[in-house]
Every structure is written in structure tokens, then in C-alpha cells.
Amino acid sequence: GRSALTILGIVIGIAAVVTMTSLIAGMRASLLSTVGADQARLIQVAATTGEIISFEDMEYIKEQVPGVSYVGTMSFGNQAQVSTERKSASADVYGASPGVLKINEKTYEINKGRYFLSSDSEQIRQVAILDGSLVKKLYNDENADVVGKTITVNGAKYSVIGTLKPSTGLMAGFGGDAIYIPVLTSINRM
């Protein structure tokens, strides 16, 4: 009697441990396949109430927090008039430090062209990445190849270096159109 109950208890215990281990491994695999390994380690911090996170703050975080490989910033949207030779549309302009869009590539997936380089921001280049809905409004096709074309943002000329895939970008699903420029260009030119 007792040995049968002891064996049954051991079997149930082992089965529970194996089940929990498999369940946790499956959840981890599902999370990593859904968001990617980089996204699973991504922490985003937003400043509120008018406070800003300075470049010095970002460097401090990178130096002082173990395991941090990248710290970036994004300035949030001023409305701007974006024009081509033929069309014009209103869009939110976001300044992004190099790598921010790439780190969040599930949200900001490049359709054509490239992400920002460090030199784009350091040299305050007037380059832009357009989201798919803005490309559609300006060029009648969200998959149009507009890399290398010049657009005007509030009267200033910008060279398009990339476009995001349709239904990606910060405003995807909210009906907004967005244009992304290097953060230092945003701070100095907008």
C-alpha cells in the first residue's frame, strides 16, 4: 500500500516538474519568436512632464548599468507639412537617434533603403525615413521606391533614405502619417 502511494507521488511529482519545464520553455520560445531576442531584452524609458533625457543621461546609463549595449532616444512628433513635387500631406515628425528604429525593427521594419547611420545624426544631415502610409499619400503606392528622392518638410529639403513597410511605424493603426529624421537634425532644424 504505502510503497504504491510513494511511487505514485514520485511519478506525479516528476510529471509536474517535466510539464512545468516544458511549459516554461515553450513560453520562452514563443516570446522570442514573436518579439525576437533583442526585443525581449529591450527596455524603453519615456520622460514625462516636460523632462528630457539628455545625451549625457544616455551615456551615464550605458556606462553604469551592466549589460546595456545601446541607449537611444526619440523625440516625439511635431506636425509638419511634407511635400513632393506633386503632392503634400501633414505628418508627425519624429527625431530618432541612430539604431533606435533598427533596435525596434518589429515596429519600424524597413521596406526599402536603410536605417539612420551615426554620421547622419552627427553631421545633422537632412535625411528622412517615411512610413508606408505617408509614402502612399505622397506617391500613390505604399511600396513605391522613393529612396534618393527629395521631399520638403516645412520648407526644408530632405533626402529620403528609407521607407517603412506598410502597417509598421509608431502611428501604424492610428491613422497618422509619420516621418523620421535624425534626432540631432530634429533638435537643430525643426
mmCIF file of C-alpha atoms in Angstrom:
data_model
loop_
_atom_site.group_PDB
_atom_site.id
_atom_site.type_symbol
_atom_site.label_atom_id
_atom_site.label_comp_id
_atom_site.label_asym_id
_atom_site.label_seq_id
_atom_site.Cartn_x
_atom_site.Cartn_y
_atom_site.Cartn_z
ATOM 1 C CA GLY A 1 0.000 0.000 0.000
ATOM 2 C CA ARG A 2 2.455 2.673 1.123
ATOM 3 C CA SER A 3 5.070 1.866 -1.494
ATOM 4 C CA ALA A 4 2.467 2.147 -4.272
ATOM 5 C CA LEU A 5 1.413 5.571 -2.934
ATOM 6 C CA THR A 6 5.068 6.639 -2.633
ATOM 7 C CA ILE A 7 5.776 5.573 -6.223
ATOM 8 C CA LEU A 8 2.588 7.316 -7.392
ATOM 9 C CA GLY A 9 3.660 10.512 -5.562
ATOM 10 C CA ILE A 10 7.130 10.398 -7.145
ATOM 11 C CA VAL A 11 5.648 9.822 -10.642
ATOM 12 C CA ILE A 12 3.182 12.721 -10.211
ATOM 13 C CA GLY A 13 5.989 14.971 -8.904
ATOM 14 C CA ILE A 14 8.290 14.154 -11.810
ATOM 15 C CA ALA A 15 5.432 14.624 -14.297
ATOM 16 C CA ALA A 16 4.646 18.031 -12.768
ATOM 17 C CA VAL A 17 8.294 19.150 -12.991
ATOM 18 C CA VAL A 18 8.608 17.942 -16.607
ATOM 19 C CA THR A 19 5.295 19.625 -17.537
ATOM 20 C CA MET A 20 6.275 22.947 -15.924
ATOM 21 C CA THR A 21 9.738 22.867 -17.506
ATOM 22 C CA SER A 22 8.242 22.177 -20.948
ATOM 23 C CA LEU A 23 5.582 24.857 -20.470
ATOM 24 C CA ILE A 24 8.170 27.483 -19.477
ATOM 25 C CA ALA A 25 10.467 26.519 -22.375
ATOM 26 C CA GLY A 26 7.527 26.760 -24.785
ATOM 27 C CA MET A 27 6.504 30.176 -23.443
ATOM 28 C CA ARG A 28 10.095 31.411 -23.766
ATOM 29 C CA ALA A 29 10.380 30.095 -27.345
ATOM 30 C CA SER A 30 7.043 31.691 -28.224
ATOM 31 C CA LEU A 31 8.085 35.051 -26.757
ATOM 32 C CA LEU A 32 11.432 35.013 -28.549
ATOM 33 C CA SER A 33 9.864 34.058 -31.889
ATOM 34 C CA THR A 34 7.196 36.742 -31.523
ATOM 35 C CA VAL A 35 9.372 39.680 -30.480
ATOM 36 C CA GLY A 36 12.902 38.423 -31.162
ATOM 37 C CA ALA A 37 15.779 38.015 -28.736
ATOM 38 C CA ASP A 38 16.750 41.689 -28.938
ATOM 39 C CA GLN A 39 13.196 42.852 -28.224
ATOM 40 C CA ALA A 40 12.940 40.553 -25.222
ATOM 41 C CA ARG A 41 15.901 42.412 -23.690
ATOM 42 C CA LEU A 42 14.669 45.882 -24.663
ATOM 43 C CA ILE A 43 13.688 48.396 -22.015
ATOM 44 C CA GLN A 44 12.142 51.690 -23.054
ATOM 45 C CA VAL A 45 12.022 54.713 -20.794
ATOM 46 C CA ALA A 46 9.899 57.749 -21.569
ATOM 47 C CA ALA A 47 10.391 61.125 -19.976
ATOM 48 C CA THR A 48 7.166 62.846 -18.964
ATOM 49 C CA THR A 49 6.030 66.230 -17.675
ATOM 50 C CA GLY A 50 8.337 68.152 -19.979
ATOM 51 C CA GLU A 51 11.530 66.476 -18.742
ATOM 52 C CA ILE A 52 14.002 65.332 -21.355
ATOM 53 C CA ILE A 53 16.629 62.629 -21.258
ATOM 54 C CA SER A 54 19.890 64.258 -22.322
ATOM 55 C CA PHE A 55 22.696 62.627 -24.288
ATOM 56 C CA GLU A 56 24.746 62.781 -21.086
ATOM 57 C CA ASP A 57 21.975 60.846 -19.282
ATOM 58 C CA MET A 58 22.025 58.202 -22.009
ATOM 59 C CA GLU A 59 25.814 57.823 -21.796
ATOM 60 C CA TYR A 60 25.580 57.585 -17.991
ATOM 61 C CA ILE A 61 23.006 54.773 -18.285
ATOM 62 C CA LYS A 62 25.159 52.934 -20.837
ATOM 63 C CA GLU A 63 28.264 53.198 -18.628
ATOM 64 C CA GLN A 64 26.633 52.475 -15.267
ATOM 65 C CA VAL A 65 24.050 49.779 -15.989
ATOM 66 C CA PRO A 66 25.594 46.319 -16.565
ATOM 67 C CA GLY A 67 24.622 44.567 -19.777
ATOM 68 C CA VAL A 68 23.388 47.663 -21.619
ATOM 69 C CA SER A 69 24.696 47.614 -25.169
ATOM 70 C CA TYR A 70 22.747 50.510 -26.644
ATOM 71 C CA VAL A 71 20.895 53.566 -25.381
ATOM 72 C CA GLY A 72 18.992 55.777 -27.776
ATOM 73 C CA THR A 73 16.384 58.467 -27.867
ATOM 74 C CA MET A 74 13.400 59.514 -29.909
ATOM 75 C CA SER A 75 11.821 62.953 -29.878
ATOM 76 C CA PHE A 76 8.091 62.912 -30.303
ATOM 77 C CA GLY A 77 6.192 64.465 -33.032
ATOM 78 C CA ASN A 78 5.886 67.942 -34.297
ATOM 79 C CA GLN A 79 3.300 68.346 -37.045
ATOM 80 C CA ALA A 80 4.836 69.279 -40.389
ATOM 81 C CA GLN A 81 3.798 69.754 -43.979
ATOM 82 C CA VAL A 82 5.597 67.179 -46.147
ATOM 83 C CA SER A 83 5.646 67.786 -49.897
ATOM 84 C CA THR A 84 6.851 66.233 -53.110
ATOM 85 C CA GLU A 85 6.774 67.965 -56.495
ATOM 86 C CA ARG A 86 3.145 66.892 -56.931
ATOM 87 C CA LYS A 87 1.560 66.207 -53.546
ATOM 88 C CA SER A 88 1.524 67.391 -49.973
ATOM 89 C CA ALA A 89 0.432 65.816 -46.679
ATOM 90 C CA SER A 90 0.509 66.577 -42.989
ATOM 91 C CA ALA A 91 2.668 64.237 -40.886
ATOM 92 C CA ASP A 92 4.185 63.844 -37.436
ATOM 93 C CA VAL A 93 7.968 64.325 -37.436
ATOM 94 C CA TYR A 94 9.988 62.165 -35.024
ATOM 95 C CA GLY A 95 13.680 62.582 -34.315
ATOM 96 C CA ALA A 96 15.430 59.245 -33.746
ATOM 97 C CA SER A 97 18.983 58.520 -32.673
ATOM 98 C CA PRO A 98 20.898 56.041 -34.845
ATOM 99 C CA GLY A 99 19.850 52.491 -34.090
ATOM 100 C CA VAL A 100 16.546 53.264 -32.331
ATOM 101 C CA LEU A 101 14.488 52.239 -35.349
ATOM 102 C CA LYS A 102 16.690 49.192 -36.021
ATOM 103 C CA ILE A 103 16.539 48.034 -32.394
ATOM 104 C CA ASN A 104 12.744 48.227 -32.688
ATOM 105 C CA GLU A 105 12.675 46.631 -36.130
ATOM 106 C CA LYS A 106 9.443 44.746 -35.359
ATOM 107 C CA THR A 107 7.802 48.180 -35.058
ATOM 108 C CA TYR A 108 9.930 50.008 -37.629
ATOM 109 C CA GLU A 109 10.550 47.481 -40.392
ATOM 110 C CA ILE A 110 12.434 48.850 -43.413
ATOM 111 C CA ASN A 111 10.702 48.303 -46.741
ATOM 112 C CA LYS A 112 13.259 49.996 -48.971
ATOM 113 C CA GLY A 113 16.524 51.778 -48.197
ATOM 114 C CA ARG A 114 18.250 51.859 -44.824
ATOM 115 C CA TYR A 115 18.102 52.959 -41.212
ATOM 116 C CA PHE A 116 19.997 56.009 -39.912
ATOM 117 C CA LEU A 117 23.769 55.896 -39.515
ATOM 118 C CA SER A 118 25.676 57.615 -36.705
ATOM 119 C CA SER A 119 27.066 60.054 -39.279
ATOM 120 C CA ASP A 120 23.522 61.080 -40.308
ATOM 121 C CA SER A 121 22.923 62.438 -36.811
ATOM 122 C CA GLU A 122 26.459 63.663 -36.048
ATOM 123 C CA GLN A 123 26.567 65.692 -39.262
ATOM 124 C CA ILE A 124 22.956 66.880 -38.800
ATOM 125 C CA ARG A 125 22.066 65.560 -42.258
ATOM 126 C CA GLN A 126 18.680 66.333 -43.702
ATOM 127 C CA VAL A 127 17.674 62.739 -44.420
ATOM 128 C CA ALA A 128 14.360 61.034 -43.737
ATOM 129 C CA ILE A 129 12.615 57.695 -43.406
ATOM 130 C CA LEU A 130 8.925 57.713 -44.347
ATOM 131 C CA ASP A 131 6.271 55.355 -43.030
ATOM 132 C CA GLY A 132 4.225 53.341 -45.528
ATOM 133 C CA SER A 133 1.014 55.353 -45.177
ATOM 134 C CA LEU A 134 2.835 58.641 -45.891
ATOM 135 C CA VAL A 135 4.524 57.081 -48.941
ATOM 136 C CA LYS A 136 1.073 56.020 -50.172
ATOM 137 C CA LYS A 137 -0.339 59.543 -49.713
ATOM 138 C CA LEU A 138 2.595 61.223 -51.417
ATOM 139 C CA TYR A 139 3.306 58.690 -54.193
ATOM 140 C CA ASN A 140 0.002 56.718 -54.502
ATOM 141 C CA ASP A 141 1.730 53.412 -53.660
ATOM 142 C CA GLU A 142 2.966 52.400 -50.196
ATOM 143 C CA ASN A 143 5.645 50.239 -51.854
ATOM 144 C CA ALA A 144 6.914 52.971 -54.207
ATOM 145 C CA ASP A 145 10.705 53.149 -54.408
ATOM 146 C CA VAL A 146 11.313 56.721 -53.255
ATOM 147 C CA VAL A 147 14.815 56.236 -51.827
ATOM 148 C CA GLY A 148 17.015 59.064 -53.112
ATOM 149 C CA LYS A 149 14.079 61.371 -53.855
ATOM 150 C CA THR A 150 13.877 64.806 -52.289
ATOM 151 C CA ILE A 151 10.937 65.882 -50.165
ATOM 152 C CA THR A 152 10.224 69.172 -48.451
ATOM 153 C CA VAL A 153 9.436 69.230 -44.724
ATOM 154 C CA ASN A 154 8.137 72.629 -43.567
ATOM 155 C CA GLY A 155 10.066 74.263 -46.395
ATOM 156 C CA ALA A 156 13.393 72.432 -45.831
ATOM 157 C CA LYS A 157 14.640 69.810 -48.307
ATOM 158 C CA TYR A 158 15.300 66.258 -47.070
ATOM 159 C CA SER A 159 16.630 63.245 -48.964
ATOM 160 C CA VAL A 160 14.636 60.043 -48.447
ATOM 161 C CA ILE A 161 16.990 57.248 -47.314
ATOM 162 C CA GLY A 162 14.346 54.668 -46.427
ATOM 163 C CA THR A 163 10.705 53.719 -46.182
ATOM 164 C CA LEU A 164 8.976 51.539 -43.615
ATOM 165 C CA LYS A 165 6.861 48.553 -44.528
ATOM 166 C CA PRO A 166 3.135 49.228 -44.613
ATOM 167 C CA SER A 167 1.443 48.927 -41.222
ATOM 168 C CA THR A 168 4.669 49.468 -39.288
ATOM 169 C CA GLY A 169 5.910 52.578 -37.565
ATOM 170 C CA LEU A 170 4.806 54.404 -34.458
ATOM 171 C CA MET A 171 1.498 55.610 -35.907
ATOM 172 C CA ALA A 172 0.543 52.350 -37.653
ATOM 173 C CA GLY A 173 -3.077 51.570 -36.967
ATOM 174 C CA PHE A 174 -3.799 55.047 -35.590
ATOM 175 C CA GLY A 175 -4.365 56.715 -38.955
ATOM 176 C CA GLY A 176 -1.380 59.021 -38.539
ATOM 177 C CA ASP A 177 1.414 59.550 -41.004
ATOM 178 C CA ALA A 178 4.983 59.796 -39.775
ATOM 179 C CA ILE A 179 8.392 60.864 -40.968
ATOM 180 C CA TYR A 180 11.566 60.031 -39.044
ATOM 181 C CA ILE A 181 14.696 62.218 -39.126
ATOM 182 C CA PRO A 182 17.964 62.019 -37.165
ATOM 183 C CA VAL A 183 17.440 63.298 -33.601
ATOM 184 C CA LEU A 184 20.148 65.979 -33.817
ATOM 185 C CA THR A 185 18.631 67.201 -37.085
ATOM 186 C CA SER A 186 15.279 67.352 -35.297
ATOM 187 C CA ILE A 187 16.727 69.345 -32.404
ATOM 188 C CA ASN A 188 18.711 71.751 -34.600
ATOM 189 C CA ARG A 189 16.455 72.203 -37.623
ATOM 190 C CA MET A 190 12.822 71.712 -36.605
#
